[in-house]
Coordinates of C-alpha atoms and ligand atoms in Angstrom, one line a residue:
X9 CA -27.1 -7.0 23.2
X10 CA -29.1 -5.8 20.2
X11 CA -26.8 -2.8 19.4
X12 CA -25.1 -3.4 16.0
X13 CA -23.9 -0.4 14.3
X14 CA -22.8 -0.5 10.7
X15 CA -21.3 2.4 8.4
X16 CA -24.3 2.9 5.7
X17 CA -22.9 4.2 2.4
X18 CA -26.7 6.1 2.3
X19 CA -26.5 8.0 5.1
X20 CA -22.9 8.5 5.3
X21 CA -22.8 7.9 8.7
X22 CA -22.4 4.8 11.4
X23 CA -25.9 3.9 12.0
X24 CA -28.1 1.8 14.8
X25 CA -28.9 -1.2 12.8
X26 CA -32.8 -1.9 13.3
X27 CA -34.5 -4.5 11.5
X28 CA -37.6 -4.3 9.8
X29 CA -38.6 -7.5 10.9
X30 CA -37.0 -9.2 13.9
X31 CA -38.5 -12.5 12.6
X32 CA -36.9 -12.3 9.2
X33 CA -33.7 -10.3 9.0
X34 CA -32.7 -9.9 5.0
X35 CA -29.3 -9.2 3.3
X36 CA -28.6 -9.7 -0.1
X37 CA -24.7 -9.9 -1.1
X38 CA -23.9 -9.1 -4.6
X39 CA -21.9 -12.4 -5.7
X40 CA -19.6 -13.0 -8.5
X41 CA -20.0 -13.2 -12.0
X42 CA -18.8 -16.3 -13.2
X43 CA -16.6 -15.6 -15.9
X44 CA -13.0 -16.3 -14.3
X45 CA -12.1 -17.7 -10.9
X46 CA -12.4 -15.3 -8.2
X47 CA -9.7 -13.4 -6.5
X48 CA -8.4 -12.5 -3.1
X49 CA -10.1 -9.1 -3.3
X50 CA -13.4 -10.9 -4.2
X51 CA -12.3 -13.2 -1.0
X52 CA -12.5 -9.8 0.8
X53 CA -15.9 -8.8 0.5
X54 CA -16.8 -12.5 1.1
X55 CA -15.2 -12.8 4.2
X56 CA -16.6 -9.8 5.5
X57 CA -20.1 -10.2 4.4
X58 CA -19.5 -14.1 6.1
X59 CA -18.4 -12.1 9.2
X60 CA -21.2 -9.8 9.2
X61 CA -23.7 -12.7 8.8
X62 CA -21.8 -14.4 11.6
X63 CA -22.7 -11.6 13.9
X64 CA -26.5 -11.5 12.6
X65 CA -26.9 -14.9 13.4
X66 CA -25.7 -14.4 17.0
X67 CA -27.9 -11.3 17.1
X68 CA -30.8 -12.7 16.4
X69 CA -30.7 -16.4 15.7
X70 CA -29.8 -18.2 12.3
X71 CA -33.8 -19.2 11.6
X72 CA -34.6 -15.7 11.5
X73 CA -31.8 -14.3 8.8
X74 CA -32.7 -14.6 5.2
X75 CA -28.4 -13.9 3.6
X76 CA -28.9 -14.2 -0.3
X77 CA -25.8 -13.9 -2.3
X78 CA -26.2 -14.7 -6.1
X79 CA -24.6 -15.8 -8.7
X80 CA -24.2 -14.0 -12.3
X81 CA -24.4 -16.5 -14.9
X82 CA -24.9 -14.1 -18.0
X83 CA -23.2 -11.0 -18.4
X84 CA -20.7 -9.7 -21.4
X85 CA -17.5 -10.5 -19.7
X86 CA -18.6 -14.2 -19.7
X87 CA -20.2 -14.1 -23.6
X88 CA -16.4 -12.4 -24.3
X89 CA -14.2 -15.1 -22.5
X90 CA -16.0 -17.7 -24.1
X91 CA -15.3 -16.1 -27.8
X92 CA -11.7 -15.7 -26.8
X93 CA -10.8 -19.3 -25.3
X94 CA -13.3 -21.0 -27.5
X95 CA -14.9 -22.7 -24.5
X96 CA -18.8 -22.9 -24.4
X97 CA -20.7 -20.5 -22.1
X98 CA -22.2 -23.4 -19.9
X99 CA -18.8 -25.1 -19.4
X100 CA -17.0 -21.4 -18.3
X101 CA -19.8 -20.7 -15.6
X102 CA -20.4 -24.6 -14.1
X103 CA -16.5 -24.4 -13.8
X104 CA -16.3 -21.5 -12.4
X105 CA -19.3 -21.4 -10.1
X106 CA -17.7 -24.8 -8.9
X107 CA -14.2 -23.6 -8.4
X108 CA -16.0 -20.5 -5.9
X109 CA -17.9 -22.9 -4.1
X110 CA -14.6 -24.7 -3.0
X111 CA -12.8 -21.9 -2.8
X112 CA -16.2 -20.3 -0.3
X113 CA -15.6 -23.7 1.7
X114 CA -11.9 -23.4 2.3
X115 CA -12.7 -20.1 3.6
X116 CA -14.8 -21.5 6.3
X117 CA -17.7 -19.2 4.7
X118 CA -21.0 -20.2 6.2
X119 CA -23.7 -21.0 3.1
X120 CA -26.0 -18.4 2.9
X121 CA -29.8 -19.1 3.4
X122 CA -30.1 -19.1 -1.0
X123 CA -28.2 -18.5 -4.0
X124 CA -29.9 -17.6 -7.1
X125 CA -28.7 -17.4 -10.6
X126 CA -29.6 -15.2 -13.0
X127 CA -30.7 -16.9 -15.9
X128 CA -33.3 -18.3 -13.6
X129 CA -34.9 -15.1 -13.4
X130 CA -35.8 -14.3 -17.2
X131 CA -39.3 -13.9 -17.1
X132 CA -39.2 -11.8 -13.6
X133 CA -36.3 -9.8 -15.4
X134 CA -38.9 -9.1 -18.8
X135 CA -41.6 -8.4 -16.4
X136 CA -40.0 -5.7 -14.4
X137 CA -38.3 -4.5 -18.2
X138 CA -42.3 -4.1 -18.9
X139 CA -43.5 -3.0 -16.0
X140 CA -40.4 0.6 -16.4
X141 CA -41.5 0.7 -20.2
X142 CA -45.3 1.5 -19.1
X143 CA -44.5 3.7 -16.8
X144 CA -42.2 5.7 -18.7
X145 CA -39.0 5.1 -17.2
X146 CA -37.2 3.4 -19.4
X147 CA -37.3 4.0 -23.6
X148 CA -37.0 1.3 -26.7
X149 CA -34.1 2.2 -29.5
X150 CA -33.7 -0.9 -31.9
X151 CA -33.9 -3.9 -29.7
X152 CA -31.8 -2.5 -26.9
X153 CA -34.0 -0.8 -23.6
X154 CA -32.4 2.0 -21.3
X155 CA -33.5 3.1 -18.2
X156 CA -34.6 7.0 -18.1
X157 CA -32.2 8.4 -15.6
X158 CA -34.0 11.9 -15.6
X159 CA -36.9 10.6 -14.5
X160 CA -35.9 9.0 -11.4
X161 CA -35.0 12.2 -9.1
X162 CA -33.2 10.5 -6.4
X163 CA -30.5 9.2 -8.7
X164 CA -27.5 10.1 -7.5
X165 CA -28.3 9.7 -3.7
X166 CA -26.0 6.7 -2.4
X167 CA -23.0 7.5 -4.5
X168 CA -23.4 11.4 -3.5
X169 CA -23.0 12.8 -7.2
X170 CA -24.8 15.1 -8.9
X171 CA -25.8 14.1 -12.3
X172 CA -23.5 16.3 -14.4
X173 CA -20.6 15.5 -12.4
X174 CA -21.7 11.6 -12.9
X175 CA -21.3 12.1 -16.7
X176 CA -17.5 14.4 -16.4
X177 CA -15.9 12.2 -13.6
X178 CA -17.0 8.3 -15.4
X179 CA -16.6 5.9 -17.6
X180 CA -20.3 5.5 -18.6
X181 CA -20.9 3.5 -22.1
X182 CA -21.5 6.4 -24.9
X183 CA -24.1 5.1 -27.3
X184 CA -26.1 7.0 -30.1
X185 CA -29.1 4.8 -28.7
X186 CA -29.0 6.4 -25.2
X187 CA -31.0 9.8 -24.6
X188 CA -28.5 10.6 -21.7
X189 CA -24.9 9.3 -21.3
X190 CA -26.0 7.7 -18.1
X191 CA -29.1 5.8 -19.2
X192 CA -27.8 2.2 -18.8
X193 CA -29.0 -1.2 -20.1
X194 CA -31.8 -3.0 -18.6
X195 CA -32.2 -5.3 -22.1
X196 CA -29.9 -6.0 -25.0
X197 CA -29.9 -8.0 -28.4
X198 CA -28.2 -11.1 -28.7
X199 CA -26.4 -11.8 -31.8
X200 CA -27.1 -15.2 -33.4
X201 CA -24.2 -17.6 -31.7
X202 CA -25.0 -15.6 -28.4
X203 CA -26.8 -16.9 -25.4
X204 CA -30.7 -15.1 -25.9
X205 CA -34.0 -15.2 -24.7
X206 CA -37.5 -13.9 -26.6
X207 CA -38.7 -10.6 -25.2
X208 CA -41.2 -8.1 -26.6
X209 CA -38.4 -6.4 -27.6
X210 CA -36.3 -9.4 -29.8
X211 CA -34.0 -11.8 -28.4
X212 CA -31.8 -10.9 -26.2
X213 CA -29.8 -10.9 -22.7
X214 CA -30.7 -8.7 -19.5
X215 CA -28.3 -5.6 -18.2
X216 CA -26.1 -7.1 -15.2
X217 CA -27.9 -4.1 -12.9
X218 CA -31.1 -5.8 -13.7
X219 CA -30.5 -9.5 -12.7
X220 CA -29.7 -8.0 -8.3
X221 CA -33.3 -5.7 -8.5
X222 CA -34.9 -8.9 -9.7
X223 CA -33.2 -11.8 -7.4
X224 CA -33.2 -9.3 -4.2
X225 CA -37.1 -8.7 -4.8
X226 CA -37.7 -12.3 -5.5
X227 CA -36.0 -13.7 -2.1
X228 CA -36.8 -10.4 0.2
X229 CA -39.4 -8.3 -0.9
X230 CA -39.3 -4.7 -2.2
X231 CA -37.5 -3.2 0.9
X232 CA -35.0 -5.3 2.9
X233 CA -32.3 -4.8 5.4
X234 CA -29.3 -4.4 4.2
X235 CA -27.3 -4.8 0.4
X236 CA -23.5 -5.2 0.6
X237 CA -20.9 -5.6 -1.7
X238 CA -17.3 -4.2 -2.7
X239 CA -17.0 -0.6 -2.8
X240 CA -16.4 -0.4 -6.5
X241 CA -19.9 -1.8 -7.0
X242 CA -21.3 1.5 -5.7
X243 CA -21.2 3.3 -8.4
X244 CA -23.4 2.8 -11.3
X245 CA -24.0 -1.1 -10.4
X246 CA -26.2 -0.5 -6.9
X247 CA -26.8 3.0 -7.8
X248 CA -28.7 1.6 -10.8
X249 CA -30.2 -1.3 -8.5
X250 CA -32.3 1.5 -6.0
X251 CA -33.4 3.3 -9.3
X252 CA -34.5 0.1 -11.4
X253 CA -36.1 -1.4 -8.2
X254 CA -37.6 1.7 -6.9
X255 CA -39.2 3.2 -9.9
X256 CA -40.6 -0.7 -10.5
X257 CA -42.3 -0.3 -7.1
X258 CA -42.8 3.2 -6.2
X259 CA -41.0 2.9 -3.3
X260 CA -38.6 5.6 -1.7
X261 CA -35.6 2.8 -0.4
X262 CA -34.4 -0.2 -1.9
X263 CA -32.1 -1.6 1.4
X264 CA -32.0 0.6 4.8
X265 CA -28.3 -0.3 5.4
X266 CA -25.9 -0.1 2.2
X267 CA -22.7 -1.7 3.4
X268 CA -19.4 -1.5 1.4
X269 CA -15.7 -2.7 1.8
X270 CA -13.1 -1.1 0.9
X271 CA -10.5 -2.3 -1.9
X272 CA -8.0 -4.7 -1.9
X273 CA -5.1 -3.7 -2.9
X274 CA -1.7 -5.0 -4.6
X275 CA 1.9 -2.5 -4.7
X276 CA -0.7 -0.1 -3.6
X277 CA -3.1 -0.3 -6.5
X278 CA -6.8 -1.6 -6.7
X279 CA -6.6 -5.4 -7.4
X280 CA -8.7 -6.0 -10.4
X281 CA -8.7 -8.1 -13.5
X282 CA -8.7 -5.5 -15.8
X283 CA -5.8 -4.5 -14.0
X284 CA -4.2 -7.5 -14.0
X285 CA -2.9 -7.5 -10.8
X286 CA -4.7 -10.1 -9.7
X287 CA -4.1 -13.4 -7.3
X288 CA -7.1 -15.7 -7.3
X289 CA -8.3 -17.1 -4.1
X290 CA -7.0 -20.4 -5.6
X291 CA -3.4 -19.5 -5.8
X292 CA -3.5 -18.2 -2.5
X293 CA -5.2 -21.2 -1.0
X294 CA -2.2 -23.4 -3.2
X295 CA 0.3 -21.4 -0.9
X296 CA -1.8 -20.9 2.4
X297 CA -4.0 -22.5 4.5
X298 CA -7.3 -20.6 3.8
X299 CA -7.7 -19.4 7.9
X300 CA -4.4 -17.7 7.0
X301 CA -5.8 -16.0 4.3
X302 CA -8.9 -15.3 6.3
X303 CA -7.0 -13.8 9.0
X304 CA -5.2 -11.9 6.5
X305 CA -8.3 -10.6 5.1
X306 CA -10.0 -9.0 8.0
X307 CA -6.8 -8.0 10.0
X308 CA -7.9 -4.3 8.8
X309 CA -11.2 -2.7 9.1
X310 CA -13.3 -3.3 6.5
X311 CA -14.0 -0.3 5.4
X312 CA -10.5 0.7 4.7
X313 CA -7.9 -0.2 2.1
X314 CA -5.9 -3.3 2.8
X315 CA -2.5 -4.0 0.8
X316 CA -1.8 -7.7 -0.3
X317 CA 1.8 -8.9 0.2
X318 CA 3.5 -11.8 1.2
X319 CA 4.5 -10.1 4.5
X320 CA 1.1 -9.9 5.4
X321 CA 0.4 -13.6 5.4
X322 CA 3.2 -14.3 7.1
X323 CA 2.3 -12.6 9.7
X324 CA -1.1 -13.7 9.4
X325 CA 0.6 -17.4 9.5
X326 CA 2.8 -16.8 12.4
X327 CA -0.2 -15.3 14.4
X328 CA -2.4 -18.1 13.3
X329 CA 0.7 -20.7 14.6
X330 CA 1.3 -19.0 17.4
X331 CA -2.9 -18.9 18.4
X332 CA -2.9 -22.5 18.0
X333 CA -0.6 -23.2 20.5
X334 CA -3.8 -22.9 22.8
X335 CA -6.1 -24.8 20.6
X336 CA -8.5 -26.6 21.9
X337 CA -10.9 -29.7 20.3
X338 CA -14.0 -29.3 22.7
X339 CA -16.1 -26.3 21.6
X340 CA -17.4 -24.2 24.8
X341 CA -19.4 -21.7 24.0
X342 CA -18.3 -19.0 26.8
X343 CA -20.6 -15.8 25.6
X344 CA -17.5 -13.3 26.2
X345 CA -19.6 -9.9 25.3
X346 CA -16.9 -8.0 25.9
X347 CA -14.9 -9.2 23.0
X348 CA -17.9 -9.6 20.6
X349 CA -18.6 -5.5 21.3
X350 CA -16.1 -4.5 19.0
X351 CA -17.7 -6.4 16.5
X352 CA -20.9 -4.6 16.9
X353 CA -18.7 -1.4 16.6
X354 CA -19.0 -1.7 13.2
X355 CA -17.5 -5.1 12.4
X356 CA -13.9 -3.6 14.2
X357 CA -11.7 -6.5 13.9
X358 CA -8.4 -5.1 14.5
X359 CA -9.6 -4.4 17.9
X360 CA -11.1 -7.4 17.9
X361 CA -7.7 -8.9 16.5
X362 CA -6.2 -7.0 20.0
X363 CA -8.2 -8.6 22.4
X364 CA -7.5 -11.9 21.1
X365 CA -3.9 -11.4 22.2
X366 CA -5.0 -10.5 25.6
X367 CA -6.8 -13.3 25.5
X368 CA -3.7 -15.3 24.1
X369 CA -2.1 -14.1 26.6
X370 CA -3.9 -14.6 30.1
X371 CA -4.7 -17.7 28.5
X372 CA -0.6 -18.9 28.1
X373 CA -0.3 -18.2 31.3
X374 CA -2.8 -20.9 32.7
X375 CA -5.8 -19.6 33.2
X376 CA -8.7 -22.1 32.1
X377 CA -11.8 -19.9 31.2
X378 CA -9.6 -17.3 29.2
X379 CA -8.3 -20.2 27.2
X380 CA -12.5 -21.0 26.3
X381 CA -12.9 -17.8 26.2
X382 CA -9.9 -17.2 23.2
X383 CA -10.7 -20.5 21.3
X384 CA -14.6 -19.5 21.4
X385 CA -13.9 -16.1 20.2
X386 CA -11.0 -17.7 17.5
X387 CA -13.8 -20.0 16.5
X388 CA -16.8 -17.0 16.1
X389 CA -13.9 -15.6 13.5
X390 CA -14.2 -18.2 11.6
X391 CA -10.6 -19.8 12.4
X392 CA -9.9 -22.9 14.3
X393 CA -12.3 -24.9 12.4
X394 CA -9.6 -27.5 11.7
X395 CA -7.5 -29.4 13.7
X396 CA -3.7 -28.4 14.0
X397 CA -1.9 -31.1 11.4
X398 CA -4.4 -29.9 8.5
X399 CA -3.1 -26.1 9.0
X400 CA 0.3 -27.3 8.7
X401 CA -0.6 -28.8 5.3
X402 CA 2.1 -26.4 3.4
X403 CA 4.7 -27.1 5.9
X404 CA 3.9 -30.9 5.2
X405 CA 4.8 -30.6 1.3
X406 CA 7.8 -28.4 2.0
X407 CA 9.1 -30.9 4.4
X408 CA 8.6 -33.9 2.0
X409 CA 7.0 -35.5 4.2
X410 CA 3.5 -36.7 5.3
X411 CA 1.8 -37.8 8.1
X412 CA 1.7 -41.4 7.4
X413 CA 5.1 -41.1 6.5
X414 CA 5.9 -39.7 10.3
X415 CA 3.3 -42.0 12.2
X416 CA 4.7 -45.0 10.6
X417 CA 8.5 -43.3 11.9
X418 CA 7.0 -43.2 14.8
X419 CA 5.6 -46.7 15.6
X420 CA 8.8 -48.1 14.7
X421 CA 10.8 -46.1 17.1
X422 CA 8.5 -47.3 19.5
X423 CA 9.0 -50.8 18.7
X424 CA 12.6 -50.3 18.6
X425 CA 12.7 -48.8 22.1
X426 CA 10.8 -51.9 23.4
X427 CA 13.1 -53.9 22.7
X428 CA 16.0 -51.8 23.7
X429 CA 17.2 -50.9 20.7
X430 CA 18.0 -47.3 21.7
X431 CA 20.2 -47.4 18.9
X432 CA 17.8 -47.6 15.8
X433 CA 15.3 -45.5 18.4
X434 CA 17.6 -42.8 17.8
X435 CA 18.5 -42.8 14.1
X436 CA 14.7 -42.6 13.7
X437 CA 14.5 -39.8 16.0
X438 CA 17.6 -37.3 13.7
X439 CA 16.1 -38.9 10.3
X440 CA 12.6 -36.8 11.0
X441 CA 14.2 -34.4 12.8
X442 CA 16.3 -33.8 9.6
X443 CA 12.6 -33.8 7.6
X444 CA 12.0 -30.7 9.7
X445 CA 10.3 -33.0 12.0
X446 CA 10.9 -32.6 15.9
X447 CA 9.3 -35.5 18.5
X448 CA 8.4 -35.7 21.8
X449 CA 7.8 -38.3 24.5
X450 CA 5.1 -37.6 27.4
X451 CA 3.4 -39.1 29.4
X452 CA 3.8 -43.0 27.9
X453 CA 2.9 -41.4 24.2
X454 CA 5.3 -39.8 21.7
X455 CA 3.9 -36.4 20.0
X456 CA 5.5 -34.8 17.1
X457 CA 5.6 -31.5 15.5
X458 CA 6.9 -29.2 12.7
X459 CA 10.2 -27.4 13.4
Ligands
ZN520 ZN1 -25.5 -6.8 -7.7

């Protein structure tokens, strides 16, 4: 049973997953920064990370998983949004951290065990500032303080680079106040109408590299399991994280099991803000149901590229219809391994995705356990987790009409057929079928359904 395996950015290579404490199994997410609402690529790595914790907690029991994801609630893009739209700091990031916790829910993500925010973390953040100055790994110019990439010999090791090819082939910050190009920011100055905090070195903010090395040692210790994230968040953001973290504690590793997904993209390009070529989980959820979306999301392997079109959720709609045909209410756990094994292969949901139609399939044709066994393993995806009418919801507002609306119908057709009045019975009948509405009778009760 206990044979994850799970591509490790650090190794290169699919490895064995083995905790380093079956008791307390830790993962730390990187989460957003709450300057704008998410978007659908943000969704991705959420969704996988979700899916991943899903399979941990089968593994080896909820009680014994420690899943931090946190939340970044001071960083430049926010201190900029604010100066451009006016809006206070504190209103931008309760709005938005509240806007990604619905949008978390109507994904059918699972909370994780905590969920730090930075500015909670201050003094830890000064402290390990301090702790780098006196050990000479990171330098003071005028307020700002940099961490000293030459002294920290393993920099370099999860993205693969070499340190002159780091400097040619990125966009690192120049500064006058930096020794190397790639020195980055562990503590900045504030200017008077910015957000601050007193340090030993002047009021100021923390780097954004800083605030994960000080929340993941916080919740789980100096060396945990695994770190995930997006893949652009390799390189510098977790690159900087093992430095920081390991220099603070002389240690050699940071996480064992460095887990990235791959980009999301849009017309083929990287979906990112800066970009502009965004959707935000919001406006997808305004058009979908978010299992569409969901389905949408990890219909490729993780670690590849996934494009973002509207004939994808289609498709992942009419699969999703088509899979609730053979819904059931009742939960039955049925403990298919076979299907959950392609999980283990390193989170492989398209084949995953491909035994669900076999499942769908044996299923349609009337046999009882492979129907458990396909709503059990449509469930452990983190789908069918409503009931049928609430997926429908966009097919409601096209149609005009709501469910009240068409139960009401409904009862009086009822009424009319009692007494007789097959007549009215039937104008009630075309008026919802002309709403896009179809109705049957069985069994002494009348059922309806979209067209
Ligand atoms: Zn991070």
């Amino acid at each position: 049973m206990n044979s994850l395996k799970i591509s490790n950015s650090l190794t290169k290579s699919k490895d064995l997953f083995k905790p380093i404490n079956l008791k307390n199994i830790t993962m730390y997410v990187c989460g957003p920064t709450v300057y704008a609402d998410p978007h659908v690529g943000n969704g991705r790595s959420l969704i996988v990370f979700d899916l991943l914790y899903r399979v941990l907690i089968k593994l080896y029991g909820q009680k014994n998983i420690t899943y931090v994801r946190n939340i970044t609630d001071i960083d430049d893009k926010i201190i900029e949004t604010s100066k451009i739209k006016g809006i206070p700091i504190d209103k931008i990031t309760s709005d938005v951290t509240k806007n990604f916790h619905i949008n978390v829910r109507d994904l059918n993500c699972l909370e994780p065990t905590s969920e730090p925010k930075a500015t909670d973390y201050i003094k830890e953040m000064i402290e390990m500032i301090n702790s780098l100055v006196e050990k000479k790994l990171a330098y003071i110019n005028n307020g700002h303080v940099y961490f000293l990439i030459s002294k920290f010999k393993n920099y370099g090791k999860l993205s693969n680079k070499k340190l002159d090819d780091l400097v040619a082939g990125s966009r690192v910050e120049i500064s006058k106040l930096k020794k190397n190009p790639l020195d980055f920011i562990l503590w900045k100055p504030a200017l008077a109408k910015e957000p601050g905090w007193d340090s030993p070195w002047g009021r100021g903010r923390p780097g954004w590299h800083l605030e994960c090395s000080v929340m993941s040692e916080k919740h789980l210790g100096k060396t945990f399991d695994i770190h995930g994230g997006g893949l652009d968040l390799l390189f510098p953001h977790h690159e900087n994280e093992i430095a920081q973290s390991c220099a603070h504690n002389s240690t050699d590793t940071l996480a064992n099991y460095w887990v990235h997904n791959g980009f999301l993209t849009m017309n083929k390009e990287k979906m990112s803000k800066s970009l502009g070529n965004i959707e935000t989980i919001s406006e997808a959820l305004s058009k979908y149901n978010g299992q569409v979306i969901r389905l949408a999301l990890l219909s490729a392997h993780y670690k590849q590229p996934l494009d973002w079109s509207d004939n994808l959720l289609e498709q992942s709609k009419a699969t999703l219809e088509k899979w609730y045909e053979l819904y059931d209410e009742a939960e039955i756990e049925t403990h298919n391994s076979e299907i959950f094994l392609c999980l283990l292969d390193d989170l492989n949901t398209p084949k995953y995705f491909a035994k669900l139609h076999e499942l769908y399939n044996a299923a349609n044709k009337g046999d009882k356990d492979k129907r458990n066994e396909f709503n059990d393993a449509c469930r452990f995806l983190g789908i069918f987790n409503q009931k049928k009418d609430m997926l429908i919801k966009q097919k409601k507002e096209a149609s005009n009409v709501n469910e009240k609306y068409i139960l009401q119908k409904i009862g009086e057709r009822i009424k009319a057929r009692k007494t007789h009045d097959f007549k009215l019975a039937d104008s009630i009948r075309d008026e919802l079928f002309k709403n896009g509405i179809i109705i049957e009778d069985k069994d002494n009760k009348t059922e309806w359904k979209y067209k």
